[in-house]
């Protein structure tokens, strides 16, 4: 599904938390309330944080849907028994079997997915347009459109507020969802952060996580570009990497996919010239990792991911210890005052300004910031001591 309009059960994973900034009197986050209001009836909602009661929570939500009890409830009125049910959230996977389709064509559909990720309506839930001068001095409608924080193939927790004139993005405001600090390392950065604490981490384990992280990013990139078959295949290989597949198996799986993506003229045509970030500007903004290495546009960043996937897949069985000086995760250096995803987010307004709306999601997917990096609070004496 592409957004809230296509769902009927909202499953919120994690601690409800208490009152504070961005919350109503019951501890409900504003964005959760907005998301709930944007889901059409019939609908139901469950809060889950304990893995032992995950099934009970989902069964309860399904029962409520069948009874139609929640059709007319608003988010701030809904603090019922569902928050008693709990579930532990881990990295979501698409299953352990490969996709059955084997289409030779790309079947790309332009990459413009639904964007009703955040309620912001003024009249019957619909945004009203303002007016402003465009770049040619004409007086045109300005439509304010939010993207996120919950969208398919979108960085979890990211809200972009766009000001559009026609189909051109004129202004961009980046608003990560407010989340409490966490002592747990971000999933994709874990091997390097643990190694920085003098824990023994093998180079193979780090390579496996890097391979899976870039495959995860590529899955979103291909899905947003409209290449659904390739996205499904990439996600299957990501799941095999996380499941412990050998280097030989992973290499045999990724090699044909890398060649296919590199040879795709359609993909090159769709993504070349989008979100160009020269290395000099990237360095000035504190960007490291693939976005710096690419020294170019969305297509260039995808090629860097593909090359890194091939190298890391071949190194998954290496048992030598990871060099503690190599504190470089999937999105960049982890030993700087600013987490790599913060620099990527700070780069978005300039990269998105002046682009067509349909291209915005491709540019975001080509950077793929991980907002978990923004909430990580490391132990004293370890990397990433940012505030």
Short mmCIF file of C-alpha atoms in Angstrom, two decimals:
data_model
loop_
_atom_site.label_atom_id
_atom_site.label_comp_id
_atom_site.label_asym_id
_atom_site.label_seq_id
_atom_site.Cartn_x
_atom_site.Cartn_y
_atom_site.Cartn_z
CA UNK A 1 0.00 0.00 0.00
CA UNK A 2 1.18 3.54 -0.74
CA UNK A 3 -0.35 5.42 2.20
CA UNK A 4 -2.94 5.62 4.97
CA UNK A 5 -5.85 5.78 2.52
CA UNK A 6 -5.23 2.15 1.57
CA UNK A 7 -5.16 0.67 5.07
CA UNK A 8 -7.69 -0.19 7.75
CA UNK A 9 -5.53 -1.39 10.68
CA UNK A 10 -2.94 0.91 12.29
CA UNK A 11 -0.33 -1.03 14.26
CA UNK A 12 1.88 1.22 16.40
CA UNK A 13 5.01 -0.50 17.65
CA UNK A 14 6.84 0.77 20.71
CA UNK A 15 6.29 2.49 24.01
CA UNK A 16 3.40 4.95 24.10
CA UNK A 17 5.46 7.32 26.24
CA UNK A 18 4.16 10.13 28.37
CA UNK A 19 3.12 13.71 27.90
CA UNK A 20 5.57 16.11 26.33
CA UNK A 21 6.35 18.13 23.26
CA UNK A 22 4.25 17.08 20.29
CA UNK A 23 1.83 15.03 22.39
CA UNK A 24 -1.74 15.44 23.52
CA UNK A 25 -2.99 14.95 27.08
CA UNK A 26 -2.98 11.18 26.74
CA UNK A 27 0.60 11.02 25.53
CA UNK A 28 -0.48 10.66 21.88
CA UNK A 29 2.02 11.99 19.33
CA UNK A 30 0.61 14.65 17.04
CA UNK A 31 1.72 12.76 13.95
CA UNK A 32 0.02 9.59 15.20
CA UNK A 33 -3.19 11.54 15.68
CA UNK A 34 -2.86 12.99 12.19
CA UNK A 35 -2.12 9.59 10.70
CA UNK A 36 -5.14 8.06 12.44
CA UNK A 37 -7.42 10.79 11.13
CA UNK A 38 -6.18 10.27 7.57
CA UNK A 39 -7.20 6.59 7.56
CA UNK A 40 -10.76 6.15 6.23
CA UNK A 41 -13.33 4.07 8.08
CA UNK A 42 -13.71 1.22 8.81
CA UNK A 43 -10.49 1.27 10.80
CA UNK A 44 -8.92 -0.01 14.01
CA UNK A 45 -5.75 0.60 15.95
CA UNK A 46 -3.52 -1.39 18.30
CA UNK A 47 -0.44 -0.49 20.36
CA UNK A 48 2.13 -3.25 20.70
CA UNK A 49 5.46 -3.51 22.51
CA UNK A 50 5.70 -7.06 23.93
CA UNK A 51 6.52 -9.93 21.53
CA UNK A 52 4.67 -12.41 23.74
CA UNK A 53 1.33 -10.71 23.07
CA UNK A 54 1.74 -9.65 19.45
CA UNK A 55 -0.78 -12.18 18.18
CA UNK A 56 -3.36 -11.14 20.74
CA UNK A 57 -2.98 -7.50 19.73
CA UNK A 58 -3.48 -8.21 16.04
CA UNK A 59 -6.43 -10.51 16.74
CA UNK A 60 -8.02 -7.78 18.81
CA UNK A 61 -7.58 -5.25 16.02
CA UNK A 62 -9.12 -7.64 13.50
CA UNK A 63 -12.06 -8.27 15.82
CA UNK A 64 -12.64 -4.53 16.20
CA UNK A 65 -12.60 -4.12 12.43
CA UNK A 66 -15.24 -6.81 12.05
CA UNK A 67 -17.42 -5.17 14.70
CA UNK A 68 -16.84 -1.71 13.26
CA UNK A 69 -16.26 -0.27 16.72
CA UNK A 70 -13.58 2.24 15.73
CA UNK A 71 -15.03 3.68 12.52
CA UNK A 72 -15.82 7.11 13.94
CA UNK A 73 -13.21 7.40 16.70
CA UNK A 74 -10.56 10.12 16.59
CA UNK A 75 -7.00 9.49 17.71
CA UNK A 76 -7.22 11.64 20.84
CA UNK A 77 -10.32 9.76 22.00
CA UNK A 78 -8.85 6.34 21.49
CA UNK A 79 -6.90 5.12 24.53
CA UNK A 80 -8.51 1.73 25.01
CA UNK A 81 -7.41 -1.72 25.87
CA UNK A 82 -5.21 -2.11 22.80
CA UNK A 83 -2.19 -0.48 24.40
CA UNK A 84 -2.20 -3.43 26.80
CA UNK A 85 -1.00 -5.67 23.96
CA UNK A 86 2.68 -5.56 23.09
CA UNK A 87 5.16 -6.53 20.44
CA UNK A 88 8.91 -6.16 19.92
CA UNK A 89 9.88 -4.56 16.61
CA UNK A 90 12.81 -5.85 14.62
CA UNK A 91 13.96 -5.22 11.07
CA UNK A 92 11.05 -6.05 8.74
CA UNK A 93 11.75 -8.65 6.09
CA UNK A 94 9.77 -9.63 3.03
CA UNK A 95 9.91 -13.38 3.56
CA UNK A 96 12.37 -16.17 2.98
CA UNK A 97 11.44 -17.15 -0.54
CA UNK A 98 12.43 -15.52 -3.76
CA UNK A 99 9.83 -13.68 -5.85
CA UNK A 100 8.23 -15.88 -8.48
CA UNK A 101 7.96 -13.28 -11.22
CA UNK A 102 10.74 -13.13 -13.77
CA UNK A 103 9.89 -10.22 -16.03
CA UNK A 104 12.52 -9.20 -18.53
CA UNK A 105 10.99 -5.73 -18.82
CA UNK A 106 11.28 -3.10 -16.13
CA UNK A 107 7.58 -2.24 -15.84
CA UNK A 108 8.51 1.13 -14.39
CA UNK A 109 5.64 3.51 -13.77
CA UNK A 110 7.41 6.79 -13.20
CA UNK A 111 8.11 6.44 -9.50
CA UNK A 112 5.34 8.78 -8.30
CA UNK A 113 3.63 7.04 -5.40
CA UNK A 114 0.87 8.25 -3.12
CA UNK A 115 1.86 10.96 -0.68
CA UNK A 116 -0.97 11.14 1.84
CA UNK A 117 1.44 10.36 4.62
CA UNK A 118 0.45 13.11 7.02
CA UNK A 119 -2.90 14.80 7.62
CA UNK A 120 -2.86 18.54 7.04
CA UNK A 121 -6.26 19.38 5.56
CA UNK A 122 -8.21 22.55 6.18
CA UNK A 123 -11.44 21.82 4.32
CA UNK A 124 -12.71 18.26 4.41
CA UNK A 125 -9.11 17.11 4.83
CA UNK A 126 -7.93 18.86 1.65
CA UNK A 127 -5.18 21.50 1.59
CA UNK A 128 -6.06 24.93 0.25
CA UNK A 129 -3.68 26.82 -2.02
CA UNK A 130 -2.01 30.16 -1.33
CA UNK A 131 -0.55 32.40 -4.01
CA UNK A 132 3.00 33.55 -4.63
CA UNK A 133 5.24 34.72 -7.46
CA UNK A 134 7.03 31.96 -9.33
CA UNK A 135 10.51 32.20 -10.82
CA UNK A 136 9.09 33.92 -13.93
CA UNK A 137 7.28 36.57 -11.90
CA UNK A 138 3.84 35.04 -12.50
CA UNK A 139 1.29 34.81 -9.73
CA UNK A 140 0.61 31.10 -9.19
CA UNK A 141 -1.07 28.97 -6.57
CA UNK A 142 1.20 27.62 -3.85
CA UNK A 143 0.15 24.25 -2.50
CA UNK A 144 1.63 23.05 0.79
CA UNK A 145 2.08 19.27 0.69
CA UNK A 146 3.57 17.13 3.46
CA UNK A 147 5.32 13.84 2.75
CA UNK A 148 5.64 11.34 5.60
CA UNK A 149 6.17 10.31 8.27
CA UNK A 150 4.50 7.05 7.23
CA UNK A 151 4.80 6.16 3.57
CA UNK A 152 5.75 3.04 1.68
CA UNK A 153 9.43 3.08 0.69
CA UNK A 154 10.10 6.21 2.74
CA UNK A 155 12.58 6.90 5.56
CA UNK A 156 10.63 6.05 8.71
CA UNK A 157 9.85 9.12 10.80
CA UNK A 158 10.76 11.73 8.19
CA UNK A 159 8.35 14.57 7.38
CA UNK A 160 9.04 16.84 4.43
CA UNK A 161 6.84 19.89 4.05
CA UNK A 162 6.88 21.04 0.44
CA UNK A 163 5.62 24.27 -1.07
CA UNK A 164 4.62 23.54 -4.67
CA UNK A 165 3.89 25.87 -7.55
CA UNK A 166 2.42 23.70 -10.22
CA UNK A 167 4.58 20.58 -10.11
CA UNK A 168 7.74 22.42 -9.02
CA UNK A 169 9.09 22.23 -5.47
CA UNK A 170 9.76 25.82 -4.36
CA UNK A 171 10.47 25.36 -0.64
CA UNK A 172 11.31 22.41 1.60
CA UNK A 173 11.21 22.06 5.36
CA UNK A 174 12.69 18.93 6.96
CA UNK A 175 10.97 17.77 10.16
CA UNK A 176 12.10 14.49 11.69
CA UNK A 177 9.48 13.03 14.02
CA UNK A 178 10.38 13.77 17.63
CA UNK A 179 11.54 10.56 19.31
CA UNK A 180 13.06 9.92 22.73
CA UNK A 181 16.83 9.33 22.91
CA UNK A 182 17.88 5.70 22.73
CA UNK A 183 21.01 4.02 24.13
CA UNK A 184 20.62 1.22 21.58
CA UNK A 185 22.76 1.62 18.45
CA UNK A 186 20.96 2.01 15.12
CA UNK A 187 20.50 -1.41 13.57
CA UNK A 188 22.48 -0.70 10.43
CA UNK A 189 25.37 0.96 12.33
CA UNK A 190 25.62 -1.64 15.08
CA UNK A 191 28.78 -3.57 14.04
CA UNK A 192 30.95 -0.46 13.76
CA UNK A 193 29.63 1.12 16.96
CA UNK A 194 30.19 -2.10 18.89
CA UNK A 195 33.71 -2.37 17.49
CA UNK A 196 34.38 1.19 18.64
CA UNK A 197 33.61 -0.04 22.18
CA UNK A 198 36.39 -2.63 21.83
CA UNK A 199 33.98 -5.51 21.18
CA UNK A 200 35.20 -8.19 18.80
CA UNK A 201 33.39 -7.83 15.48
CA UNK A 202 34.58 -9.69 12.42
CA UNK A 203 35.06 -7.98 9.11
CA UNK A 204 32.65 -10.50 7.65
CA UNK A 205 29.87 -9.50 10.07
CA UNK A 206 30.39 -5.84 9.23
CA UNK A 207 30.43 -6.62 5.50
CA UNK A 208 27.20 -8.59 5.85
CA UNK A 209 25.46 -5.71 7.59
CA UNK A 210 26.79 -3.24 5.01
CA UNK A 211 25.61 -5.46 2.17
CA UNK A 212 22.13 -5.80 3.67
CA UNK A 213 21.92 -2.07 4.43
CA UNK A 214 22.70 -1.05 0.87
CA UNK A 215 20.30 -3.68 -0.47
CA UNK A 216 17.64 -2.26 1.81
CA UNK A 217 18.29 1.23 0.39
CA UNK A 218 18.30 -0.08 -3.17
CA UNK A 219 14.97 -1.80 -2.57
CA UNK A 220 13.40 1.55 -1.72
CA UNK A 221 15.16 3.27 -4.60
CA UNK A 222 13.94 0.78 -7.20
CA UNK A 223 10.42 0.73 -5.74
CA UNK A 224 10.13 4.53 -5.86
CA UNK A 225 11.51 4.51 -9.43
CA UNK A 226 8.72 2.08 -10.35
CA UNK A 227 10.85 -1.05 -10.86
CA UNK A 228 8.84 -3.27 -8.53
CA UNK A 229 10.22 -6.60 -9.77
CA UNK A 230 13.80 -5.52 -9.13
CA UNK A 231 12.84 -4.12 -5.71
CA UNK A 232 11.35 -7.47 -4.72
CA UNK A 233 14.43 -9.39 -5.85
CA UNK A 234 16.78 -7.02 -4.07
CA UNK A 235 14.80 -7.39 -0.84
CA UNK A 236 14.92 -11.16 -1.11
CA UNK A 237 18.72 -11.01 -1.26
CA UNK A 238 18.76 -8.56 1.66
CA UNK A 239 16.83 -11.08 3.71
CA UNK A 240 19.22 -13.86 2.73
CA UNK A 241 22.15 -11.71 3.84
CA UNK A 242 20.55 -11.06 7.22
CA UNK A 243 19.71 -14.76 7.54
CA UNK A 244 23.40 -15.69 7.29
CA UNK A 245 23.82 -16.80 3.67
CA UNK A 246 27.40 -17.59 2.66
CA UNK A 247 29.52 -15.23 0.62
CA UNK A 248 29.30 -17.58 -2.34
CA UNK A 249 25.50 -17.65 -2.25
CA UNK A 250 25.20 -13.89 -1.84
CA UNK A 251 27.65 -13.22 -4.65
CA UNK A 252 25.70 -15.51 -6.97
CA UNK A 253 22.49 -13.68 -6.05
CA UNK A 254 23.70 -10.10 -6.28
CA UNK A 255 25.89 -10.35 -9.39
CA UNK A 256 23.08 -10.68 -11.97
CA UNK A 257 21.04 -7.99 -10.22
CA UNK A 258 23.98 -5.58 -10.25
CA UNK A 259 24.55 -6.19 -13.97
CA UNK A 260 20.86 -5.76 -14.72
CA UNK A 261 20.63 -2.44 -12.88
CA UNK A 262 23.84 -1.11 -14.40
CA UNK A 263 22.64 -1.94 -17.92
CA UNK A 264 19.12 -0.50 -17.52
CA UNK A 265 18.69 2.41 -19.91
CA UNK A 266 15.26 3.17 -18.45
CA UNK A 267 16.64 3.50 -14.95
CA UNK A 268 19.46 5.73 -16.16
CA UNK A 269 16.99 7.93 -18.04
CA UNK A 270 14.69 8.24 -15.01
CA UNK A 271 17.32 9.12 -12.43
CA UNK A 272 20.20 10.88 -14.18
CA UNK A 273 20.46 14.55 -13.25
CA UNK A 274 18.26 14.29 -10.15
CA UNK A 275 19.58 15.65 -6.86
CA UNK A 276 23.12 16.40 -8.02
CA UNK A 277 25.47 16.72 -5.04
CA UNK A 278 29.07 17.46 -6.06
CA UNK A 279 31.73 16.07 -3.73
CA UNK A 280 32.94 19.56 -2.80
CA UNK A 281 29.47 20.62 -1.64
CA UNK A 282 28.93 17.28 0.09
CA UNK A 283 32.15 17.74 2.03
CA UNK A 284 31.17 21.27 3.05
CA UNK A 285 27.86 19.96 4.40
CA UNK A 286 29.53 17.21 6.38
CA UNK A 287 28.27 14.44 4.10
CA UNK A 288 30.37 11.28 4.11
CA UNK A 289 29.91 7.76 2.83
CA UNK A 290 28.29 6.83 -0.51
CA UNK A 291 26.79 10.28 -1.15
CA UNK A 292 30.27 11.82 -0.96
CA UNK A 293 31.93 9.07 -2.98
CA UNK A 294 29.29 9.32 -5.73
CA UNK A 295 30.15 12.96 -6.47
CA UNK A 296 27.00 13.30 -8.53
CA UNK A 297 23.30 12.61 -8.93
CA UNK A 298 20.80 9.98 -7.82
CA UNK A 299 21.96 7.57 -10.50
CA UNK A 300 25.59 7.94 -9.39
CA UNK A 301 24.64 7.23 -5.78
CA UNK A 302 22.82 4.08 -6.87
CA UNK A 303 25.94 2.89 -8.73
CA UNK A 304 28.04 3.39 -5.59
CA UNK A 305 25.57 1.27 -3.61
CA UNK A 306 25.69 -1.47 -6.25
CA UNK A 307 29.49 -1.58 -6.23
CA UNK A 308 29.56 -1.70 -2.42
CA UNK A 309 27.01 -4.55 -2.42
CA UNK A 310 29.22 -6.62 -4.72
CA UNK A 311 32.33 -6.05 -2.60
CA UNK A 312 30.67 -6.63 0.75
CA UNK A 313 28.81 -9.75 -0.40
CA UNK A 314 32.15 -11.35 -1.30
CA UNK A 315 33.58 -10.50 2.14
CA UNK A 316 30.79 -11.88 4.33
CA UNK A 317 32.77 -14.93 5.44
CA UNK A 318 35.95 -13.09 6.52
CA UNK A 319 36.73 -13.89 10.15
CA UNK A 320 39.46 -11.32 10.83
CA UNK A 321 38.59 -8.67 13.38
CA UNK A 322 37.19 -5.39 12.16
CA UNK A 323 39.68 -2.53 12.44
CA UNK A 324 38.37 -0.20 15.13
CA UNK A 325 39.70 2.73 13.12
CA UNK A 326 37.23 1.90 10.34
CA UNK A 327 34.17 3.47 11.96
CA UNK A 328 32.31 3.91 8.68
CA UNK A 329 28.73 2.67 8.48
CA UNK A 330 26.43 2.38 5.46
CA UNK A 331 25.69 6.13 5.39
CA UNK A 332 29.09 7.46 6.35
CA UNK A 333 31.52 8.06 9.17
CA UNK A 334 30.28 7.35 12.69
CA UNK A 335 33.17 9.04 14.51
CA UNK A 336 32.19 12.64 13.70
CA UNK A 337 30.22 15.06 15.90
CA UNK A 338 27.24 14.85 13.53
CA UNK A 339 25.68 11.52 12.53
CA UNK A 340 25.82 10.88 8.78
CA UNK A 341 22.06 10.96 8.32
CA UNK A 342 21.87 14.44 9.89
CA UNK A 343 24.12 15.74 7.11
CA UNK A 344 21.99 13.97 4.50
CA UNK A 345 18.83 15.54 5.89
CA UNK A 346 20.45 18.97 5.92
CA UNK A 347 21.25 18.54 2.22
CA UNK A 348 17.68 17.78 1.18
CA UNK A 349 16.28 21.33 0.90
CA UNK A 350 18.91 22.38 -1.62
CA UNK A 351 18.65 19.15 -3.59
CA UNK A 352 14.85 19.24 -3.77
CA UNK A 353 14.36 22.95 -4.43
CA UNK A 354 13.42 23.63 -8.05
CA UNK A 355 12.82 19.97 -8.93
CA UNK A 356 9.59 18.41 -10.16
CA UNK A 357 7.41 16.94 -7.46
CA UNK A 358 7.46 13.50 -9.10
CA UNK A 359 11.26 13.47 -8.74
CA UNK A 360 11.35 14.38 -5.05
CA UNK A 361 10.89 10.84 -3.75
CA UNK A 362 13.61 9.48 -6.03
CA UNK A 363 16.06 12.05 -4.65
CA UNK A 364 15.14 11.20 -1.05
CA UNK A 365 15.47 7.47 -1.80
CA UNK A 366 18.91 8.01 -3.34
CA UNK A 367 20.14 9.42 0.00
CA UNK A 368 18.01 7.18 2.25
CA UNK A 369 18.75 8.82 5.64
CA UNK A 370 18.30 6.63 8.71
CA UNK A 371 16.54 8.68 11.39
CA UNK A 372 17.51 6.16 14.07
CA UNK A 373 20.95 7.76 13.91
CA UNK A 374 19.48 11.02 15.20
CA UNK A 375 18.14 9.52 18.43
CA UNK A 376 21.13 7.37 19.36
CA UNK A 377 22.83 8.51 22.56
CA UNK A 378 26.20 6.72 22.83
CA UNK A 379 27.91 5.82 26.05
CA UNK A 380 30.58 8.28 27.23
CA UNK A 381 33.86 7.83 25.43
CA UNK A 382 32.37 6.27 22.31
CA UNK A 383 31.78 7.72 18.87
CA UNK A 384 28.95 10.06 17.97
CA UNK A 385 28.79 12.19 21.06
CA UNK A 386 26.32 14.59 19.50
CA UNK A 387 23.61 16.50 21.24
#
